[in-house]
XYZ file of C-alpha atoms in Angstrom:
615
model
C 106.273 175.994 131.734
C 109.269 175.643 134.075
C 112.315 173.562 133.185
C 111.567 170.906 135.790
C 108.244 170.142 134.144
C 109.931 170.221 130.749
C 112.393 167.585 131.920
C 109.667 165.454 133.417
C 107.583 165.614 130.256
C 110.655 164.867 128.131
C 111.527 161.843 130.255
C 107.935 160.585 130.208
C 107.513 161.047 126.466
C 110.895 159.418 125.849
C 109.872 156.420 127.913
C 106.549 156.232 126.074
C 108.276 156.376 122.671
C 110.723 153.649 123.648
C 107.899 151.359 124.768
C 106.021 152.003 121.519
C 109.139 151.247 119.454
C 109.599 148.099 121.515
C 106.073 146.975 120.632
C 106.737 147.630 116.945
C 110.067 145.795 116.878
C 109.005 143.026 119.234
C 105.318 142.333 118.636
C 103.504 140.046 121.090
C 104.129 136.366 120.378
C 101.615 134.440 118.372
C 99.484 131.888 120.231
C 101.473 128.750 120.956
C 100.258 125.767 118.986
C 99.615 122.556 120.884
C 102.838 120.531 120.475
C 100.806 117.329 120.593
C 98.638 118.316 117.624
C 99.059 116.200 114.471
C 101.629 117.587 112.079
C 101.841 117.370 108.332
C 103.489 114.130 107.284
C 106.785 114.576 105.466
C 108.931 112.222 103.481
C 110.926 109.915 105.720
C 114.349 110.573 104.317
C 117.619 111.860 105.641
C 120.200 113.297 103.295
C 123.601 112.178 104.585
C 126.665 114.379 104.463
C 128.527 115.122 101.295
C 132.217 114.666 100.833
C 134.744 116.413 102.985
C 137.655 115.585 100.723
C 138.021 114.731 97.021
C 136.890 111.220 96.276
C 135.034 110.853 99.587
C 131.274 110.569 99.169
C 128.288 109.313 101.109
C 125.275 107.669 99.530
C 121.788 109.119 99.891
C 120.528 106.536 102.366
C 116.877 106.658 103.363
C 115.986 106.974 107.025
C 113.280 104.386 107.471
C 110.653 104.664 110.219
C 112.045 103.269 113.467
C 108.902 102.630 115.503
C 109.253 98.830 115.144
C 113.047 98.672 115.401
C 114.628 97.104 118.537
C 115.484 99.671 121.191
C 117.704 100.258 124.213
C 116.277 102.138 127.192
C 117.559 105.537 128.375
C 117.004 106.164 132.086
C 118.757 108.988 133.949
C 117.729 111.417 136.710
C 116.803 113.956 133.993
C 116.018 111.911 130.871
C 113.875 109.033 129.773
C 113.585 107.480 126.327
C 115.297 104.980 124.072
C 117.869 104.433 121.329
C 116.893 102.751 118.077
C 119.240 99.962 116.984
C 118.341 100.845 113.386
C 121.080 103.361 112.695
C 121.909 103.599 116.414
C 119.845 106.778 116.523
C 119.138 108.781 119.669
C 115.589 109.618 118.682
C 113.292 109.143 121.663
C 113.907 111.527 124.528
C 111.780 113.210 127.196
C 112.783 115.543 130.040
C 111.645 114.095 133.363
C 111.808 117.293 135.400
C 110.039 119.650 132.973
C 106.301 119.705 132.366
C 104.612 121.148 129.284
C 102.425 123.481 131.373
C 101.976 124.411 135.034
C 98.961 122.096 135.337
C 99.565 119.147 137.644
C 98.318 116.662 135.056
C 100.460 118.101 132.272
C 102.793 115.653 130.529
C 106.545 116.023 130.528
C 108.378 117.767 127.698
C 109.288 115.619 124.690
C 112.512 116.696 123.025
C 113.290 114.028 120.380
C 110.922 111.894 118.325
C 111.649 109.032 115.858
C 111.003 109.028 112.136
C 107.394 108.124 111.463
C 106.065 110.316 114.270
C 104.956 113.946 113.856
C 107.881 116.373 113.855
C 110.582 113.703 113.857
C 113.714 115.043 115.542
C 116.773 112.903 116.205
C 120.559 112.539 116.300
C 122.384 110.144 113.994
C 126.023 109.120 113.874
C 127.895 107.172 111.232
C 130.870 106.787 108.924
C 131.267 108.111 105.387
C 133.196 106.062 102.812
C 136.326 107.325 101.069
C 138.856 105.764 98.750
C 137.744 102.322 97.580
C 134.995 101.891 100.186
C 131.323 102.038 99.237
C 128.206 102.878 101.184
C 127.541 99.226 101.982
C 130.930 99.041 103.713
C 130.158 101.641 106.388
C 127.317 102.032 108.911
C 124.633 104.553 108.020
C 121.054 105.569 108.798
C 119.604 102.070 108.269
C 122.391 99.907 109.676
C 121.120 97.305 112.112
C 123.452 97.419 115.078
C 123.770 94.619 117.591
C 123.954 95.404 121.321
C 126.985 94.125 123.157
C 126.236 94.236 126.874
C 123.553 95.890 128.981
C 120.281 97.107 127.564
C 119.765 100.291 129.632
C 121.771 103.497 129.207
C 122.251 105.381 132.473
C 124.993 107.441 134.152
C 128.027 105.225 134.689
C 126.468 102.447 132.579
C 127.201 103.018 128.870
C 125.825 100.817 126.124
C 127.890 99.339 123.310
C 126.731 98.606 119.763
C 128.586 96.485 117.217
C 128.392 96.004 113.447
C 130.572 93.848 111.168
C 130.474 94.782 107.495
C 131.624 91.275 106.502
C 134.510 92.702 104.484
C 137.150 93.141 107.147
C 135.835 96.173 109.041
C 134.304 95.870 112.514
C 132.578 98.970 113.872
C 131.912 99.601 117.568
C 129.875 102.447 119.049
C 129.830 103.177 122.767
C 127.193 105.623 124.008
C 127.503 107.099 127.503
C 125.406 109.707 129.294
C 125.973 111.819 132.380
C 123.489 112.794 135.069
C 122.292 115.843 133.114
C 121.996 116.175 129.338
C 125.315 115.221 127.725
C 125.819 112.066 125.652
C 129.302 110.908 124.670
C 129.526 108.820 121.506
C 132.795 106.951 120.968
C 133.173 105.379 117.525
C 135.806 102.740 116.720
C 136.628 100.885 113.522
C 138.928 97.840 113.497
C 140.514 96.809 110.211
C 140.811 93.018 110.096
C 141.256 92.917 106.322
C 144.318 92.944 104.100
C 143.929 96.450 102.621
C 143.878 99.861 104.213
C 140.505 101.553 104.660
C 139.747 105.271 104.266
C 136.639 106.716 105.885
C 135.434 109.636 108.014
C 133.047 109.950 110.993
C 130.087 112.320 111.076
C 127.214 113.389 113.271
C 123.772 114.645 112.262
C 120.901 116.346 114.066
C 117.809 116.405 111.837
C 114.356 117.936 112.189
C 111.512 116.925 109.887
C 109.676 120.169 109.231
C 109.533 123.275 111.379
C 108.568 122.740 115.019
C 104.831 123.286 115.440
C 105.260 125.184 118.714
C 107.525 127.957 117.444
C 106.890 131.243 119.220
C 108.194 133.329 116.290
C 109.069 136.099 118.697
C 111.932 138.418 117.801
C 113.279 138.443 121.342
C 114.012 134.707 121.350
C 116.117 132.882 118.738
C 114.746 129.581 117.471
C 116.607 127.667 114.790
C 120.227 126.740 114.157
C 122.861 127.858 116.631
C 126.527 127.252 115.876
C 130.006 128.319 116.838
C 133.148 127.934 114.742
C 136.562 129.271 115.740
C 135.089 131.712 118.244
C 132.326 133.078 115.988
C 128.709 132.535 117.010
C 126.070 132.137 114.288
C 122.288 132.100 114.782
C 120.102 131.179 111.806
C 116.309 131.075 111.974
C 114.417 128.352 110.126
C 113.247 130.731 107.397
C 116.838 131.746 106.749
C 117.936 128.102 106.621
C 115.262 127.448 103.983
C 116.668 130.377 101.972
C 120.256 129.093 101.915
C 121.828 128.838 98.429
C 121.983 125.508 96.645
C 125.356 123.804 97.062
C 125.744 121.174 94.368
C 128.347 119.201 96.303
C 125.860 118.924 99.199
C 122.909 118.169 96.955
C 120.841 120.623 98.992
C 120.607 124.211 100.167
C 123.462 124.523 102.621
C 126.061 126.614 104.430
C 129.432 124.931 104.958
C 131.981 126.249 107.470
C 135.449 124.840 108.087
C 136.404 125.060 111.772
C 139.996 124.598 112.866
C 140.079 124.966 116.654
C 136.692 124.833 118.336
C 132.981 124.844 117.733
C 129.608 123.116 117.919
C 126.331 123.146 115.994
C 122.703 122.129 116.442
C 119.147 123.330 116.923
C 117.848 125.513 119.708
C 114.330 126.184 120.888
C 113.449 128.821 123.447
C 114.250 126.565 126.396
C 115.725 123.372 124.878
C 118.456 122.469 122.429
C 120.147 119.544 120.691
C 123.750 120.300 119.774
C 126.648 118.279 118.340
C 129.991 118.936 120.064
C 133.057 117.561 118.234
C 136.409 117.165 119.935
C 137.640 120.671 120.624
C 141.053 121.673 119.338
C 140.679 119.579 116.176
C 139.412 120.613 112.728
C 135.944 119.675 111.558
C 133.375 120.736 108.986
C 130.174 122.372 110.211
C 127.156 122.163 107.905
C 123.698 123.734 108.022
C 121.383 122.200 105.456
C 117.809 122.230 104.203
C 116.402 119.451 102.009
C 113.250 120.953 100.439
C 112.095 117.697 98.837
C 111.785 116.074 102.257
C 111.265 119.304 104.254
C 114.163 118.404 106.538
C 116.357 120.844 108.445
C 119.737 119.381 109.261
C 122.971 120.243 111.043
C 126.108 118.158 110.634
C 129.633 117.776 111.876
C 132.172 115.960 109.710
C 135.657 114.984 110.660
C 138.721 114.554 108.436
C 139.213 111.282 106.556
C 141.025 108.601 108.564
C 143.281 105.956 107.057
C 143.108 102.663 108.951
C 145.876 100.189 108.078
C 145.327 96.421 108.321
C 145.424 95.279 111.930
C 144.856 98.794 113.289
C 141.917 100.424 115.069
C 140.844 104.050 114.737
C 138.746 105.787 117.400
C 136.930 109.101 117.436
C 134.663 110.792 119.992
C 132.054 113.471 119.884
C 129.350 114.616 122.267
C 125.670 115.404 121.979
C 123.900 117.852 124.275
C 120.159 117.157 124.323
C 118.184 118.863 127.060
C 117.242 122.068 128.836
C 119.267 125.257 128.478
C 120.022 125.563 132.181
C 122.552 128.298 132.822
C 124.434 126.489 135.560
C 124.554 123.226 133.596
C 125.734 124.805 130.353
C 128.305 126.902 132.190
C 129.702 123.740 133.803
C 130.133 122.146 130.367
C 131.782 125.310 129.094
C 134.229 125.678 131.965
C 134.863 122.096 133.075
C 133.543 119.944 130.259
C 131.451 117.990 132.768
C 128.904 118.457 135.541
C 131.051 116.587 138.053
C 134.778 116.149 137.650
C 136.563 117.445 134.602
C 136.422 116.858 130.882
C 137.097 118.762 127.713
C 135.721 122.320 128.081
C 133.384 123.626 125.378
C 134.377 127.219 124.529
C 131.518 129.697 124.230
C 128.860 127.140 125.126
C 127.054 129.590 127.410
C 126.243 131.679 124.316
C 123.840 128.968 123.201
C 121.479 130.902 125.484
C 120.216 133.885 123.507
C 121.505 136.837 125.545
C 120.640 139.402 122.865
C 122.066 142.811 121.998
C 122.464 143.821 125.652
C 124.516 140.705 126.483
C 126.931 142.867 128.486
C 123.987 143.556 130.817
C 121.901 140.391 130.511
C 124.732 138.031 131.452
C 125.723 139.705 134.756
C 122.093 140.521 135.599
C 121.074 136.900 135.198
C 124.129 135.623 137.117
C 123.146 137.890 140.023
C 119.475 136.896 139.764
C 120.408 133.210 139.736
C 122.514 133.640 142.878
C 119.765 135.592 144.636
C 117.196 132.926 143.786
C 119.482 130.186 145.111
C 120.014 132.189 148.305
C 116.421 133.321 148.918
C 114.577 130.373 147.434
C 111.891 132.418 145.651
C 112.356 133.921 142.187
C 109.868 136.746 142.794
C 111.698 137.847 145.943
C 114.970 137.463 144.027
C 113.681 139.919 141.397
C 112.746 142.397 144.148
C 116.198 142.007 145.736
C 117.816 142.437 142.311
C 115.894 145.692 141.856
C 117.244 147.036 145.150
C 120.797 146.110 144.139
C 120.479 147.710 140.708
C 119.048 150.880 142.248
C 121.892 150.915 144.733
C 124.476 150.634 141.937
C 123.050 153.618 140.058
C 122.254 155.584 143.214
C 125.127 158.121 142.859
C 123.981 159.111 139.384
C 120.321 159.024 140.349
C 121.071 161.096 143.457
C 122.707 163.780 141.347
C 119.703 163.899 139.034
C 117.221 164.107 141.899
C 119.292 166.802 143.612
C 119.394 168.718 140.342
C 115.616 168.468 140.058
C 115.231 169.714 143.642
C 117.573 172.634 143.007
C 115.682 173.492 139.859
C 112.682 173.887 142.117
C 114.649 176.327 144.252
C 115.474 178.416 141.189
C 111.846 178.863 140.150
C 111.555 182.452 141.507
C 114.728 183.568 139.726
C 113.676 181.825 136.508
C 110.307 183.573 136.604
C 112.089 186.910 137.109
C 114.265 186.243 134.059
C 111.172 185.488 131.980
C 109.577 188.779 133.052
C 112.719 190.777 132.244
C 113.246 189.103 128.866
C 109.664 189.411 127.722
C 109.529 188.378 124.054
C 113.338 188.333 123.672
C 113.943 184.548 123.546
C 117.687 184.847 123.012
C 118.100 187.033 126.050
C 116.037 184.632 128.128
C 118.157 181.679 127.008
C 121.396 183.522 127.813
C 120.146 184.507 131.241
C 118.894 180.996 131.937
C 122.208 179.385 130.938
C 124.100 181.874 133.083
C 121.832 181.057 136.023
C 122.370 177.309 135.554
C 126.135 177.840 135.359
C 126.288 180.084 138.416
C 124.127 177.755 140.490
C 125.821 174.610 139.049
C 122.542 173.052 137.968
C 122.102 170.757 134.977
C 118.554 171.150 133.593
C 118.823 167.862 131.669
C 119.784 165.844 134.734
C 116.156 164.979 135.403
C 116.201 162.693 132.346
C 119.079 160.575 133.625
C 117.015 158.109 135.718
C 114.816 157.113 132.789
C 117.826 156.906 130.441
C 119.516 154.561 132.908
C 116.347 152.575 133.362
C 115.709 151.822 129.678
C 118.668 149.463 128.952
C 118.269 147.764 132.336
C 114.573 147.241 131.618
C 115.292 145.732 128.196
C 118.052 143.498 129.577
C 115.835 142.219 132.383
C 113.007 141.675 129.892
C 115.358 139.474 127.858
C 116.474 137.557 130.956
C 112.913 136.867 132.086
C 111.760 135.913 128.595
C 114.501 133.504 127.446
C 116.008 131.874 130.537
C 114.506 128.573 131.603
C 115.060 129.387 135.263
C 112.106 131.827 135.045
C 109.884 129.298 133.254
C 107.054 128.199 135.584
C 108.835 129.951 138.483
C 106.214 130.743 141.177
C 106.022 133.853 143.346
C 103.079 133.926 145.756
C 99.401 133.057 145.469
C 98.045 133.213 141.949
C 101.430 134.254 140.512
C 102.613 130.755 139.630
C 104.636 131.589 136.505
C 106.807 134.706 136.496
C 107.598 134.265 132.793
C 103.897 134.667 131.901
C 101.529 137.653 132.280
C 99.497 138.097 135.463
C 96.727 135.488 135.258
C 94.259 137.474 137.397
C 91.693 139.683 135.690
C 89.143 142.401 136.390
C 86.815 140.390 134.139
C 86.035 137.930 136.947
C 86.933 140.271 139.835
C 90.266 138.519 140.279
C 88.724 135.086 140.718
C 85.746 136.027 142.886
C 83.233 135.479 140.082
C 82.553 131.961 138.744
C 83.942 132.353 135.232
C 87.366 132.181 133.695
C 89.582 135.114 132.842
C 90.213 135.897 129.153
C 92.936 133.922 127.393
C 96.328 135.696 127.691
C 96.641 135.962 123.891
C 93.180 137.511 123.363
C 92.386 141.194 122.956
C 90.156 140.945 126.024
C 93.201 140.216 128.175
C 94.660 143.587 127.171
C 91.563 145.329 128.508
C 90.680 143.261 131.576
C 94.089 143.423 133.178
C 95.234 141.819 136.414
C 96.323 142.957 139.858
C 100.002 143.535 139.052
C 99.395 145.916 136.124
C 96.961 147.910 138.294
C 99.584 148.179 141.043
C 102.043 149.312 138.390
C 99.731 152.112 137.280
C 99.092 153.209 140.857
C 102.825 153.279 141.653
C 103.532 155.419 138.583
C 100.658 157.735 139.495
C 101.899 158.186 143.077
C 105.410 158.890 141.833
C 103.961 161.551 139.556
C 102.119 163.192 142.467
C 105.348 164.123 144.230
C 105.250 167.310 142.155
C 102.323 169.666 141.525
C 100.574 169.247 138.213
C 101.788 171.647 135.490
C 99.622 174.660 134.835
C 99.352 174.090 131.093
C 96.131 172.100 130.300
C 97.833 170.002 127.608
C 100.588 169.010 129.992
C 98.031 168.198 132.656
C 96.221 165.852 130.282
C 99.457 164.077 129.288
C 100.450 163.585 132.910
C 96.982 162.461 133.926
C 96.768 159.732 131.289
C 100.374 158.517 131.222
C 100.305 156.097 134.218
C 97.121 154.420 133.031
C 98.314 154.127 129.436
C 101.455 152.393 130.674
C 99.339 150.203 132.939
C 97.488 148.734 129.959
C 100.543 148.634 127.704
C 102.602 146.626 130.176
C 99.705 144.459 131.355
C 100.624 141.704 128.895
C 104.296 141.611 129.892
C 105.769 138.810 131.979
C 104.674 139.183 135.597
C 108.291 139.002 136.743
C 109.057 142.128 134.746
C 106.038 143.946 136.180
C 107.176 142.976 139.698
C 110.528 144.572 138.892
C 108.890 147.756 137.546
C 106.607 148.136 140.567
C 109.535 147.667 142.944
C 111.590 150.164 140.967
C 108.782 152.726 141.136
C 108.411 152.310 144.893
C 112.163 152.723 145.466
C 112.274 155.749 143.166
C 109.329 157.288 145.019
C 111.103 156.904 148.380
C 114.379 158.267 146.983
C 112.765 161.334 145.455
C 110.703 162.034 148.567
C 113.748 161.778 150.850
C 115.971 163.937 148.630
C 113.318 166.628 148.240
C 112.844 166.684 152.021
C 116.599 166.970 152.548
C 116.621 170.108 150.367
C 113.856 171.794 152.294
C 110.976 170.945 149.964
C 108.416 168.736 151.632
C 106.317 167.212 148.836
C 102.624 167.917 149.347
C 101.616 164.433 148.179
C 98.056 164.481 149.479
C 97.563 168.060 148.373
C 98.700 167.224 144.850
C 96.411 164.190 144.779
C 93.482 166.269 146.038
C 94.079 169.032 143.494
C 94.079 166.458 140.720
C 90.469 165.572 141.533
C 89.282 169.169 141.628
C 87.363 170.331 138.584
C 88.745 173.485 137.048
C 86.306 176.392 137.327
C 85.647 178.154 134.002
C 86.618 181.783 133.801
C 83.482 184.035 133.794
C 82.729 185.882 130.583
C 82.790 189.208 132.363
C 86.267 188.539 133.680
C 87.484 187.676 130.180
C 86.205 190.978 128.843
C 87.850 192.882 131.658
C 91.160 191.113 130.972
C 90.919 191.905 127.270
C 90.330 195.593 128.020
C 93.326 195.708 130.309
C 95.473 194.312 127.539
C-alpha cells in the first residue's frame, strides 16, 4: 500500500471516528413535546428573596393566581401581552414575529405565562423590608397596584403604577419598553413619614416547573445563564435542582456577590428572560430552586437604601424578554439600546451559547449574518461562507494537495525502495525518510484538509443549531427550514407518492433519507474517484462503503450543515482536480468510476498452483 493511500485512509478513518464520537457525545435530540400540552399543576407560590444584610428579611409571600387580576396591555412591534396589577408582574408575553412552527396556521411563540396557567413563567419586582419595616410596609408579589396614567405599554409610552402603604411610604413603579425586547423598570419610594425607612429593591424571574419543550441536547444550553464581574455561568435545570440547601435562603441556592457588572435569568434555545441591574454598581445574584413548589428562580438584589423623611429614593433595572437575536443583543451590549445610547451591558452577547469553539463560532456567525443580509437568502449565504472559508485555508490546503500529487510522482522510486529493502523494515523506513527529505515531501500533509475541516464543521454545526437567525430560514423549494433535517424522503419518492415522509425523529427517517444527504454521498464518492482504488481488498471495501455510510449518518443533520458539506466537497473536488492537472497527472475520473463497477475475476486454481511452485 503506497503512502498516498495510507494518508487517505487515515484521513477518512479519522473523520469517521470524529463523527462517531460526536454522535456519542451529542446524541440526537429527543422529540420536542407540544408546548401547548397540559402540564402538571404545581403549587402557586413564589419564595421571595432572603436578606442581603443583617436584619433585612423578606416574608414568604404567596404568589396568587393572576388570571382575574386587572391588567395593562403590552403592544409593541415585537411583543404583545399584558401586565398584572397584582404584584405589577410582567407575566403575559408573546412574540409577534415568531411562529411556533413553519406552518402558516401556527400560533405565535408564547414566552411568559401567569400563575395559574401551565408552566407559569414571569418577572416580578418589589422591595424587601429592613430595619423596623415589615412585609406589610413594602410592595410584594400580591400588592394591588393602581395605574396612574395610560393603560397601554408601548415604545415611548410607559405606564406608571402607584401604591401607598398608609404608613408614610408611597411607592411608584414606571415600566417602559423599547421597540425590541427590553423593559426598563424604575422604582421610586417617597418617605412622607416622620422616621427614616430602610429597604432594598429586588427583581425575580420565576419558572414553575421545567419547561415542557426542553430539547435536552448537549449542544444547546437551556437553564440559568448569568454573568457576574466578567465571569459567565451556565447552569442546567438538573444542576439547579441539585444546588445545596442555603438556610438563609430557605431553599437550595447559589448566591454570588457582584461588584461591577452582571445579569441573570433563564435561557431557552432561542429565547431568554434576563434581569439586568444597573451596571457598575454592586448587587447580589441568586439562583434558587424551591422543591416544595417546584419553582426555579433567579434574583437580583440591591443594597439596602436608607430613605430619610421627606426624601425620595429611586432605582432602575432592566428586563430582557424576547428572542436571542444576535444583532439585537449586540446592540444592547455595545450601546445599551437599539436606537440611541444607554448603559451598555458587558458580555451580553455571551447569552447566546457559542460553545467550546467560540473563537470560531463568533466570527463565523458574524460573517454568515453579513452574507445573509447582503444576499437575502440564508442557504446562498452558507454556500458563500463555504467559498470564503475555503479561500482562507487555501494556502495550507494547496500545500497538502501538492504534497499528495508529488507523492504520486514518487511512486516508482518508493516501489524500488520496497524491492531493495525486502523484509528489512528499518532499511525501508530509512530510505523512505531520506527520499521524503530529498524531495521535500511531507507524507502526512494529505491529512491536513480533514484536520482543518473538523473544527470548522463543529463550529458551523453549533452556529446552525443554536442561532435563531437559522430557525425557519428557507433556502429553495422544499428546503424551508435550514435548521432542520431535509424534509424530503425516498419513502414517498421525494413527494411524488401520495403519502407523508417519516417523522424526522423516527428511525425510518434515518433510513429513508432525503435529496440533500444523497447529494452529499455522491459528492464524497466523486471526490474519492479522483484517485484509483487501492489494490488491497480491505482498503477497497472501506473506500467503497465510506461515502454511503456518511450519507446515512449525516442525513439527520440540519439541512444548512449538509448544504455546507456538499459545497465544501464540490470545491475540494475542483481544487484537487486542478492541482493534480497542474502537476502533470490528469485524473482518470471516468476510468476510476468504471473500474469500480468491474467485478474482480477470481484467480484460476491452476495459476495458483503454478505461483506456489515458483515460490
